[in-house]
Structure formats: structure tokens, C-alpha cells
Amino acid sequence: MMRRRQLFQFAGVAAVAAAGGAAWMYYGSGRSTALAGGPFRHYPFDPVAAENFQQKLFIPVGEGPFGVLDLAGPLKIRATAASFPLLPGRESPFLLYQTEQAGKAYQNPILRIESGARFTASLENGLAESTIIHWHGLHVPAAMDGHPASVIAPGGRYDYDFTVRDRGGTYWYHTHAHNLTAKQAYYGLASFFLVDDDDQRRVNKAFDLQLGVTDLPLVIQDKQFDAQGKLLYQPGVHEAMMGWLGDIVLANLTPNAVQAVTPRTYRLRLLNGSNARIYRLAFVKGSTPLDFTVIGTDGGLIERPETVSEAFLAPGERLDVLLDAGQAQVGEDIFLKSLTFDAMENEGSAGGMPGMGGMGMGRMMAGMSSSRLPLGHEFNVLKLSVTAGERVVAKLPTTLSQVKPIPTEGAAQRKIELSMGQMRFLINGRTFKMDEIAFDVKRGAVEIWNISNPTLGIPHPMHIHGFSFQVLERIGSPPQLAATARFGKGRTVSDLGWKDTVLVWPGETVRVAINFTHDFPGDQTYVFHCHNLEHADAGMMINFRVQA
Ligand code: C2O
Ligand code: CU
Ligand code: CU
């Protein structure tokens, strides 16, 4: 139940929004009906209209933008302002990581490296503001992690040198300058970091997959554009609170993307690289959701292939899936869609204000977004057009990899409470302070974090640096999520395996086990934060220190 004090704090936000003018008006007009599934108005490149899907999907190749770079030595990476044609024929200001290797130039390269190898790179800041790179999902010493305190000023340089201790998997890297992360990531500073190992090679061999051909890294992002086709990023008071939602959906930076496929199995390494949007992903033919098989999550392969028909993917999360495109006939299309859902399902009217028809606060705030595509609205992400080719039916292996459960006997329990106050979301009542440590953890300790999100909240994708965790249990899940929880203890397919980001829905408590064993010298301070990047920038982040 909501506490009275929170209501007042939240009412304060509403009052500010009202004073701020137009945005507040949306509450009573079109936005809230759209949120409730009301009339949707079409616009250029809107992802709801299937007929818009005509731009060829951008697929990374051996060099250039998002080229696959097999690391062969130290890299010099320069973060720089550039432009990029996001909408066809229009250049937009964009930020890029530029580098080169063996005479080839890359922008935002998909870095690929063998598990156990050494990674050496220097970052040069060619931007007009501070920045730093964080290696999302990697277990590295704090000094190599891209903690926001490590930012470098314009013209500055940061040297990275670490061993990739992680198992094979789809990791990523992005900017982490506090207060600037959301904007810099939105403008482009992010890409994949693929780690290879024997398990990964075994899977690709079993399905005869080839990176860039049938094994496709696919980053999903939503963005807004102005009338000139330039990226627009202007979070107002309520968007800083709810997160910035786009209304044009990009797959590998391609709006309304289409890709030809043949009747065989494809691997899609899905990354939600959006600032704030949550996707409820499904592959749909006509109106029929098709089966697909999840083989991996954030930290690499799961134990067994799991066949499902939908999965939620929150900002920061990855889902490695196999899709048999032969489920459709030649000439038919399969759409990767985000299905409709209610982000505030559990909220009910608990946070409602008098005279607001019992609408919850989170729901009301969400209704005030400037995006023409409300959170939870159904739309398409990518069209797969099935073309003639040999029908290849792949047999799923019984095991993919080993995921040893973290031994939790005698583990310390820690309460992590998400809440709100002073117009921002808080973790254990705190807002981020660069040099404040929220709590200490002992090196080698196993802890169980009970992450709870009050009923009147909104969903928060919670992310840890430095370590991965295992999801033990979900308690109090909203019905739409509980309906897909077939993996014991309320868990869904996105909760399996090794995770670094977990979505915590309103009313839920998610229990995760973390093993804080490491062999880095001295104390190590990392952040734990919400991966709704506007939330993180607004201070929904804490430092924790792993003591030597
Ligand atoms: Cu991708 Cu601190 O996160
Ligand atoms: Cu991270
Ligand atoms: Cu959040």
C-alpha cells in the first residue's frame, strides 16, 4: 500500500508538471486513451503500420559502422561527434566510437574477443563534454569498469587493460558519464562486446550459423526525430521521471527494417539498447505467435534450449534466440513485434489521486510522455521476409552449457527497496552521490538481494556492475508476467542463466543470488542502478563496495 507521505511527494510532481503547462493537458486528452489501447494515429515511419517496413536491415560487416572487429591487439578508441543517416536520406547528429585495426576503420565496432584473452584499449575523449566507457556485463576490476567517477574531460584519455574472465556471451559497452549517460547513449555511444568460447562455437556449429549472415546481433532502440530527421532528445520533467520514449523503432539503427531469410534457423542476439522502453517480444505470422527458442540471456548460454512464444526485454537486457524461419512459407512475412502490455498492471488504483478516476500515479505519469508510441502499445520491430531456399530443419541439442547454481545456504539477505521521493526514484531511500558508499559487501560472500518495487511504482530494470547474478524467485508478479512464468518460483525465460539486469515490476520482489568472489587487489567499488537511463541519470544508482 502507498504511504501517505509518498502520495504528497508524488502529488507535488503532478503539480509541477501541471504548472509546466502543456504536458499536463495530455492527461485529460489523447495520451491516456492511447495508453489504454485507444485510437492510434499514424505518422511517417510509425512502427505500427506493417507496410512501412521497407528499409533493408543494417547488418554489420567486416569494417565501417558497427563492423565486427576481432580483437588482435591494443585499440585506440576515440569518442567523437559525427553524423549518421538514421532516417533514409537524412543525416542526423550522432556520437561514435571510432577506431581502426589492420588498416580498417570502424565506428561503434562490434568488438569480438575470446574468453580468457586480454583486452587493451585507450579511450580518447573527442567530445565537448566528459565521458567514459563501461563494459556492460563484464567482471572487471572497478578501475576498468567505467565507474562514473572515472570520467575523462574533453581531450582526456583513459587506459583499459583487463582479462576477459567472462564466459562466452553477448555483452555490450556504452558511455557511463553520470548525468550524461542517457543523452550520450541515445546519440549513439553504445555497441556490442561479443565473447566467444567453446560452448558458443559448439552452438554455432550445430546450427551451421555464421556471424553477420545467420547469426545476427540485433540492437533494438526507440528514438524521436524532429522535422528535419535529426535525433530529438528533450526530456521534460515527467520524462526525466518516466524515461524518454521514442516513437520510431530502430533495429540496428534501421527504422522499419526488413530482412530476407530462407526457411532455416537464425540466431538473433537481441539487445535492448533503448533508454527506457520495455519490449514484449514475439515473432508473429499473420496474427499467430510463432515458437522461438531461447538459448542465452545476459551472461551467455543457458543450460537447455527453452522454446517459448514471447519474452519481455528491458533496457540493458539481452536475449539470444533461435528462430526457425521455415515456420512460414516462401512469400510470407514474420514480424518481430512488441506485443501490447500494461506496464502499470499491478498498480491498480493504489496510487490514484482524488478526482482522477482512480488512475494510478505511474499510469498517469506514463500518459504524459511526449512519445506518440505509448509504453505497452503494440508495434513491429523487424520484418523477416521468407524467400526461397533449402528447408533446413535443425534439431535442438538437449544441453547448451553448464550453469552451476550459486550455493545460497547461509547466504546473507539484503533488502533493496526501490521507492520514490523528491521527484525521483530512490534505492534504499538514497539518490546517487559519487563518493557515498551505500553498503559494504565482503569479498567472497554470497548474498541474496531481495529487490522490491512498491505497488505504485513503475517497472525498473535493475543492473549490477562487476558481477553477474542468478534470479532465484519472483514474488507478487503482475498477472501478465505470471502467465509466462513457467520456470519455477515465478521465473520467466528472461530470468534464466547468468544475468546482470533484471526487470522488477510494480508490486514485485525479485530475489537474486550474487557471489562476490573476485581476485582483484584491494577494495572494489561498483554501482548498482536502474537501466532506465533517465532514472540512472536522475540518481537511481548507488555505490557498493566489495571489501578486500
Ligand atoms: Cu549498461 Cu551501468 O550500465
Ligand atoms: Cu553495466
Ligand atoms: Cu527505474
XYZ file of C-alpha atoms and ligand atoms in Angstrom:
553
model
C 0.000 0.000 0.000
C 1.045 3.521 -0.640
C 2.120 5.594 2.255
C 0.622 8.982 2.653
C 3.929 10.802 2.507
C 4.637 9.308 -0.914
C 1.306 10.460 -2.195
C 2.134 14.006 -1.211
C 5.550 13.841 -2.804
C 4.081 12.461 -5.948
C 1.249 14.943 -5.943
C 3.980 17.561 -5.859
C 5.359 16.184 -9.102
C 1.971 16.343 -10.719
C 1.572 19.924 -9.604
C 4.937 20.861 -11.083
C 4.023 19.122 -14.309
C 0.744 20.995 -14.339
C 2.491 24.286 -13.789
C 4.875 23.305 -16.570
C 1.959 23.561 -18.937
C 1.029 21.578 -21.995
C 2.312 18.207 -20.910
C -0.217 18.042 -18.155
C -3.022 18.526 -20.626
C -2.248 15.187 -22.211
C -3.576 13.523 -19.137
C -7.060 14.555 -19.987
C -6.723 14.186 -23.753
C -5.392 11.731 -26.280
C -2.450 10.259 -24.440
C -4.218 8.441 -21.702
C -6.711 6.880 -24.084
C -3.831 5.744 -26.291
C -2.255 4.197 -23.234
C -5.450 2.365 -22.560
C -5.421 0.979 -26.102
C -7.472 3.775 -27.683
C -7.113 5.258 -31.162
C -3.612 5.325 -32.600
C -2.734 7.993 -35.156
C -0.300 7.010 -37.866
C 2.781 9.080 -38.717
C 5.781 8.670 -41.050
C 7.926 5.647 -40.050
C 5.496 4.630 -37.352
C 6.242 1.021 -36.437
C 2.582 0.082 -36.095
C 1.941 0.141 -39.867
C 3.299 -3.105 -41.328
C 3.517 -1.557 -44.808
C 6.175 0.881 -43.577
C 8.687 -1.952 -43.232
C 10.781 -1.485 -46.365
C 14.264 -0.424 -45.304
C 16.834 -3.153 -45.580
C 18.098 -4.163 -42.137
C 21.604 -2.933 -41.500
C 23.811 -5.958 -40.973
C 27.298 -5.386 -39.641
C 30.157 -6.494 -41.862
C 33.927 -6.572 -41.593
C 34.517 -2.836 -41.229
C 32.802 0.538 -41.145
C 29.868 1.352 -38.870
C 29.217 -1.458 -36.382
C 31.760 -3.602 -38.190
C 32.797 -6.780 -36.419
C 36.279 -6.234 -35.037
C 38.116 -9.367 -33.916
C 40.489 -8.023 -31.325
C 44.084 -8.657 -32.239
C 45.909 -6.073 -30.138
C 45.619 -2.786 -28.273
C 42.960 -0.443 -29.618
C 42.760 3.318 -29.706
C 39.138 4.348 -29.399
C 38.069 7.926 -29.905
C 34.630 9.125 -28.829
C 33.615 11.800 -31.276
C 30.701 13.820 -32.603
C 29.730 12.828 -36.135
C 26.625 12.422 -38.203
C 24.810 9.313 -39.318
C 21.954 8.702 -41.774
C 19.343 7.178 -39.476
C 16.243 8.070 -41.470
C 16.756 7.326 -45.181
C 18.489 10.197 -46.929
C 18.748 12.367 -43.807
C 21.820 12.969 -41.744
C 21.449 13.271 -38.006
C 23.990 14.381 -35.447
C 25.345 11.220 -33.851
C 28.116 10.205 -31.468
C 30.517 7.450 -32.428
C 33.397 5.421 -31.091
C 35.984 5.466 -33.858
C 38.851 3.045 -34.068
C 40.940 1.109 -36.521
C 42.761 -2.163 -36.748
C 44.906 -3.595 -39.514
C 44.202 -0.673 -41.796
C 40.417 -0.915 -41.447
C 38.341 1.877 -39.932
C 35.424 1.127 -37.629
C 32.704 3.196 -35.996
C 30.988 1.738 -32.932
C 32.632 -1.607 -33.722
C 31.114 -4.871 -32.563
C 34.097 -5.997 -30.532
C 34.720 -9.730 -30.512
C 37.188 -11.448 -28.230
C 37.945 -14.917 -26.881
C 37.063 -15.673 -23.269
C 40.256 -15.521 -21.205
C 42.004 -13.095 -23.568
C 43.471 -9.767 -22.569
C 41.697 -6.607 -23.652
C 43.729 -3.430 -24.015
C 42.326 -0.153 -25.254
C 42.706 3.532 -24.672
C 39.725 5.838 -24.838
C 40.286 9.346 -26.105
C 37.571 11.881 -25.441
C 36.933 13.865 -28.613
C 33.587 15.160 -27.297
C 32.839 18.582 -25.854
C 31.831 17.025 -22.519
C 33.075 14.329 -20.199
C 32.641 10.647 -20.960
C 33.819 7.138 -20.049
C 33.175 3.609 -21.380
C 31.528 0.923 -19.268
C 31.761 -2.745 -20.312
C 28.256 -3.908 -19.515
C 28.168 -7.408 -18.023
C 31.924 -7.928 -17.720
C 33.591 -8.934 -14.457
C 36.480 -6.466 -14.336
C 38.286 -4.560 -11.564
C 36.484 -1.359 -10.546
C 39.172 0.816 -12.139
C 38.439 -0.835 -15.517
C 34.661 -0.769 -15.177
C 33.869 2.730 -16.347
C 32.512 3.867 -12.990
C 31.063 7.372 -13.412
C 33.875 8.689 -11.188
C 36.346 7.580 -13.884
C 35.079 10.106 -16.444
C 37.610 11.925 -18.549
C 37.280 15.550 -19.615
C 37.298 16.628 -23.273
C 40.716 15.822 -24.697
C 41.386 13.371 -21.875
C 42.400 9.735 -22.112
C 41.615 6.570 -20.162
C 43.564 3.335 -20.428
C 41.809 -0.008 -20.150
C 43.672 -3.231 -19.634
C 41.932 -6.315 -18.298
C 41.453 -10.026 -18.808
C 38.073 -11.071 -20.149
C 37.098 -13.519 -17.409
C 33.536 -13.920 -18.600
C 32.019 -16.881 -20.348
C 31.029 -16.604 -23.974
C 28.051 -14.335 -24.484
C 26.501 -11.180 -25.831
C 27.755 -8.298 -23.734
C 27.880 -4.636 -24.691
C 29.656 -1.382 -23.995
C 28.385 2.138 -23.621
C 29.052 5.532 -22.132
C 28.634 5.988 -18.369
C 29.214 9.663 -17.607
C 26.835 10.486 -14.790
C 24.009 12.832 -15.839
C 25.094 12.408 -19.456
C 24.722 8.656 -19.946
C 21.154 8.777 -21.255
C 21.851 11.512 -23.773
C 25.206 10.154 -24.962
C 23.899 6.594 -25.325
C 20.798 7.852 -27.142
C 23.035 9.761 -29.551
C 24.993 6.630 -30.330
C 27.697 5.745 -27.810
C 26.982 2.021 -27.494
C 27.737 -1.258 -29.269
C 28.174 -4.982 -28.738
C 31.016 -6.784 -26.959
C 30.864 -10.426 -28.006
C 32.791 -13.001 -26.033
C 33.485 -16.319 -27.714
C 34.205 -19.691 -26.183
C 33.857 -23.411 -26.947
C 30.183 -23.548 -25.931
C 29.388 -20.674 -28.274
C 31.260 -22.286 -31.141
C 29.504 -25.591 -30.499
C 26.103 -23.930 -30.820
C 27.014 -22.093 -33.991
C 28.419 -25.280 -35.463
C 25.356 -27.336 -34.526
C 23.098 -24.889 -36.345
C 25.570 -24.013 -39.073
C 25.428 -20.335 -38.069
C 27.645 -17.579 -39.329
C 28.024 -14.208 -37.627
C 26.574 -11.473 -39.821
C 24.699 -13.927 -42.043
C 22.571 -16.270 -39.965
C 23.811 -15.204 -36.508
C 22.654 -11.598 -36.236
C 23.407 -9.161 -33.423
C 20.251 -7.039 -33.257
C 20.057 -3.937 -31.105
C 16.553 -2.536 -30.630
C 16.151 1.160 -29.853
C 13.362 3.706 -29.972
C 14.058 7.304 -30.884
C 12.324 10.556 -31.683
C 13.216 12.752 -34.650
C 12.490 16.369 -35.463
C 11.004 17.599 -38.753
C 14.465 17.622 -40.381
C 15.027 13.998 -39.458
C 17.519 14.820 -36.725
C 17.512 12.941 -33.445
C 15.443 14.649 -30.794
C 16.173 14.334 -27.101
C 14.398 16.755 -24.808
C 13.175 15.061 -21.674
C 10.873 17.338 -19.713
C 10.055 16.996 -16.062
C 7.807 13.954 -16.424
C 10.045 12.240 -18.984
C 13.025 12.634 -16.695
C 10.817 10.806 -14.227
C 9.380 8.112 -16.501
C 12.165 7.764 -19.066
C 12.425 9.054 -22.621
C 10.374 7.036 -25.096
C 10.926 7.212 -28.835
C 8.231 6.725 -31.443
C 10.373 5.406 -34.300
C 11.790 1.974 -33.614
C 15.238 1.106 -34.937
C 16.682 -2.370 -35.410
C 20.446 -1.986 -35.888
C 19.754 1.726 -36.453
C 17.361 0.901 -39.312
C 13.808 2.274 -38.982
C 11.076 -0.089 -40.221
C 13.635 -2.730 -41.126
C 13.149 -5.744 -43.366
C 15.435 -8.721 -43.845
C 15.157 -11.589 -46.312
C 15.512 -15.028 -44.758
C 15.384 -18.593 -46.042
C 13.462 -21.473 -44.368
C 16.172 -22.314 -41.856
C 17.226 -21.444 -38.307
C 18.551 -17.994 -37.462
C 20.205 -16.835 -34.285
C 19.245 -13.343 -33.167
C 21.277 -11.772 -30.382
C 18.713 -9.306 -29.142
C 19.888 -6.326 -27.115
C 17.516 -3.750 -25.724
C 19.634 -0.634 -26.202
C 16.716 1.728 -25.576
C 16.854 4.355 -22.879
C 13.576 3.419 -21.247
C 11.318 1.269 -23.417
C 10.450 -2.280 -22.387
C 9.563 -4.696 -25.205
C 7.295 -7.737 -25.021
C 8.845 -9.602 -27.919
C 7.181 -12.204 -30.096
C 7.605 -13.484 -33.645
C 4.254 -13.284 -35.348
C 2.959 -14.659 -38.652
C -0.381 -13.088 -39.513
C -1.797 -12.981 -36.025
C -0.203 -16.214 -34.837
C 2.734 -16.021 -32.458
C 5.402 -18.497 -33.553
C 7.595 -20.573 -31.308
C 11.158 -19.457 -30.830
C 13.914 -20.909 -28.714
C 15.860 -19.009 -26.106
C 19.456 -20.212 -25.872
C 21.037 -17.412 -23.900
C 20.447 -14.398 -21.695
C 22.702 -11.603 -20.372
C 25.723 -13.696 -19.394
C 25.829 -16.286 -22.168
C 24.131 -19.594 -22.856
C 21.508 -21.074 -20.585
C 21.580 -24.776 -19.725
C 18.963 -26.076 -22.119
C 17.195 -24.540 -25.096
C 13.774 -23.277 -23.969
C 11.000 -22.872 -26.504
C 8.547 -20.052 -25.823
C 6.291 -17.698 -27.762
C 7.079 -14.410 -26.034
C 9.567 -12.750 -23.714
C 9.955 -9.358 -22.095
C 13.193 -7.499 -22.763
C 14.023 -4.478 -20.612
C 16.702 -1.835 -21.255
C 20.162 -3.366 -20.818
C 18.994 -6.982 -21.111
C 20.000 -9.434 -23.841
C 18.177 -12.452 -25.169
C 19.844 -14.910 -27.500
C 17.198 -16.705 -29.556
C 16.869 -19.201 -32.375
C 14.055 -18.726 -34.834
C 13.124 -21.316 -37.439
C 12.048 -19.121 -40.356
C 10.721 -22.267 -42.031
C 7.625 -21.925 -39.838
C 6.406 -19.608 -42.605
C 6.031 -20.371 -46.315
C 8.084 -18.727 -49.025
C 6.466 -15.354 -49.735
C 5.148 -14.949 -46.192
C 6.397 -12.475 -43.620
C 7.279 -12.971 -39.989
C 7.227 -9.864 -37.809
C 9.307 -9.466 -34.715
C 6.827 -7.469 -32.662
C 6.439 -5.912 -29.304
C 3.029 -7.053 -28.069
C 0.701 -4.920 -26.056
C 1.130 -4.896 -22.278
C 0.257 -2.799 -19.270
C 3.418 -1.515 -17.617
C 1.432 -0.496 -14.576
C -0.726 -3.611 -14.351
C -0.142 -4.179 -10.661
C -0.527 -0.567 -9.801
C -4.275 -0.684 -9.917
C -5.666 2.467 -8.430
C -3.462 2.316 -5.351
C -1.652 5.483 -6.292
C -4.725 7.226 -7.580
C -5.479 10.823 -6.794
C -8.905 12.048 -5.865
C -10.839 13.124 -8.917
C -8.565 11.278 -11.335
C -10.905 8.372 -11.880
C -8.776 6.078 -9.764
C -5.897 6.111 -12.255
C -2.606 5.223 -10.551
C 0.202 7.707 -10.405
C 2.608 5.683 -12.514
C -0.075 5.211 -15.137
C -0.898 8.880 -15.085
C 2.738 9.915 -15.411
C 3.245 7.463 -18.275
C 0.282 9.001 -20.061
C 2.121 12.308 -20.194
C 5.005 11.131 -22.390
C 5.799 13.193 -25.487
C 6.147 9.966 -27.471
C 3.436 9.145 -29.972
C 4.065 5.479 -29.149
C 2.931 4.834 -25.583
C 4.714 2.274 -23.433
C 2.939 -1.041 -23.898
C 1.424 -0.201 -27.272
C 1.769 -2.964 -29.890
C 4.113 -2.344 -32.825
C 6.560 -4.053 -35.196
C 10.321 -4.100 -34.769
C 11.540 -6.049 -37.788
C 10.050 -7.801 -40.788
C 11.535 -11.119 -41.897
C 10.530 -11.964 -45.478
C 10.802 -15.644 -46.189
C 12.386 -16.256 -49.574
C 13.162 -19.439 -51.476
C 15.969 -21.571 -50.133
C 16.701 -25.036 -48.894
C 14.484 -26.095 -45.990
C 16.829 -26.880 -43.142
C 15.267 -28.360 -40.026
C 17.597 -28.145 -37.073
C 17.456 -30.451 -34.093
C 17.839 -28.757 -30.730
C 20.583 -30.180 -28.534
C 19.496 -31.269 -25.054
C 22.164 -29.195 -23.339
C 23.869 -25.969 -24.333
C 26.138 -25.197 -21.453
C 26.505 -25.546 -17.719
C 25.063 -23.021 -15.319
C 26.061 -24.018 -11.804
C 23.626 -22.674 -9.229
C 25.258 -20.257 -6.784
C 25.289 -22.047 -3.403
C 22.976 -19.944 -1.252
C 22.993 -21.875 2.007
C 23.723 -19.460 4.811
C 23.850 -16.519 2.405
C 23.178 -13.083 3.883
C 19.895 -11.492 2.837
C 19.936 -7.860 1.774
C 16.933 -5.648 1.314
C 16.982 -3.444 -1.769
C 13.968 -1.205 -1.765
C 13.006 0.886 -4.752
C 10.924 3.888 -3.843
C 10.300 7.446 -4.823
C 10.535 10.852 -3.290
C 11.557 14.372 -4.218
C 10.544 13.769 -7.835
C 12.960 10.910 -8.282
C 13.266 7.200 -7.861
C 15.443 6.035 -4.997
C 17.299 2.873 -3.984
C 17.105 2.165 -0.241
C 15.984 5.752 0.187
C 19.116 7.137 -1.476
C 19.866 9.168 -4.519
C 23.303 8.781 -6.145
C 26.246 10.555 -4.602
C 29.530 9.976 -6.371
C 31.601 9.296 -3.241
C 28.989 7.793 -0.943
C 29.051 4.034 -0.393
C 25.566 2.660 0.258
C 26.866 -0.576 1.793
C 29.832 -2.886 2.014
C 29.962 -6.484 0.914
C 32.645 -8.938 1.954
C 34.899 -10.363 -0.715
C 33.847 -13.928 -1.391
C 30.437 -13.525 0.243
C 27.287 -14.890 -1.337
C 24.361 -12.549 -0.796
C 20.695 -12.733 -1.687
C 19.289 -9.374 -2.686
C 15.557 -9.006 -2.263
C 14.751 -6.211 -4.691
C 11.268 -4.847 -4.112
C 9.266 -2.325 -6.086
C 6.266 -0.764 -4.354
C 2.831 -1.171 -5.845
C 2.565 2.405 -7.005
C 5.834 2.318 -8.888
C 6.696 1.660 -12.496
C 8.915 -1.185 -13.768
C 12.649 -0.750 -13.143
C 15.365 -2.807 -14.926
C 17.948 -3.127 -12.161
C 21.567 -3.649 -13.199
C 24.724 -4.543 -11.291
C 28.295 -3.754 -12.301
C 31.240 -6.068 -11.741
C 29.285 -9.274 -11.060
C 26.535 -11.388 -12.532
C 23.685 -12.863 -10.536
C 21.123 -15.644 -10.727
C 17.424 -14.942 -10.370
C 16.056 -17.163 -7.593
C 12.450 -16.100 -7.391
C 9.793 -13.581 -8.349
C 7.097 -12.799 -5.813
C 3.949 -10.771 -6.433
C 4.325 -10.546 -10.218
C 1.674 -8.811 -12.300
C -0.724 -11.338 -13.922
C 0.568 -10.717 -17.481
C 4.055 -11.747 -16.343
C 2.939 -14.548 -14.047
C 1.167 -16.078 -17.067
C 4.565 -16.699 -18.692
C 6.358 -17.830 -15.541
C 6.938 -21.468 -16.408
C 10.392 -21.863 -14.953
C 9.676 -22.316 -11.258
C 9.492 -19.759 -8.441
C 7.693 -17.268 -10.654
C 10.573 -17.026 -13.107
C 10.245 -16.341 -16.820
C 12.574 -17.354 -19.626
C 14.395 -13.991 -19.420
C 15.392 -14.845 -15.830
C 17.368 -17.982 -16.679
C 21.132 -18.341 -16.670
C 23.593 -15.615 -15.695
C 22.079 -12.161 -15.504
C 23.307 -8.635 -14.905
C 19.987 -6.841 -15.397
C 16.580 -7.872 -14.115
C 13.240 -6.165 -14.607
C 11.370 -5.534 -11.364
C 7.665 -4.871 -11.970
C 5.346 -2.835 -9.762
C 4.389 -4.844 -6.714
C 7.145 -7.399 -7.230
C 10.007 -8.626 -5.136
C 12.748 -10.263 -7.187
C 15.273 -12.356 -5.269
C 18.720 -12.720 -6.835
C 21.862 -14.532 -5.650
C 25.237 -12.868 -6.128
C 28.659 -14.341 -5.467
C 31.117 -11.564 -4.629
C 34.228 -13.658 -5.133
C 36.938 -11.872 -7.081
C 40.702 -11.823 -7.256
C 41.306 -8.109 -7.744
C 43.628 -6.445 -5.238
C 42.067 -4.139 -2.617
C 38.561 -2.726 -2.206
C 36.411 -2.589 -5.319
C 33.601 -0.064 -5.657
C 30.897 -0.613 -8.252
C 27.484 0.825 -8.980
C 24.077 -0.824 -8.907
C 21.475 1.145 -10.809
C 18.289 1.259 -12.805
C 18.960 0.818 -16.537
C 16.138 3.151 -17.430
C 18.859 5.640 -18.327
C 16.841 8.695 -17.363
C 16.310 7.111 -13.956
C 20.014 6.364 -13.598
C 20.968 9.900 -14.578
C 18.419 11.257 -12.115
C 20.208 9.350 -9.355
C 18.592 5.892 -9.235
C 22.019 4.426 -8.574
C 24.123 3.505 -5.558
C 27.737 2.601 -4.922
C 28.517 -0.672 -3.168
C 31.996 -1.641 -2.052
C 33.399 -5.136 -2.066
C 35.926 -5.126 0.728
C 39.314 -6.663 0.324
Cu 24.712 -0.790 -19.071
Cu 25.850 0.892 -15.600
O 25.242 0.032 -17.340
Cu 26.752 -2.362 -16.727
Cu 13.995 2.889 -12.921
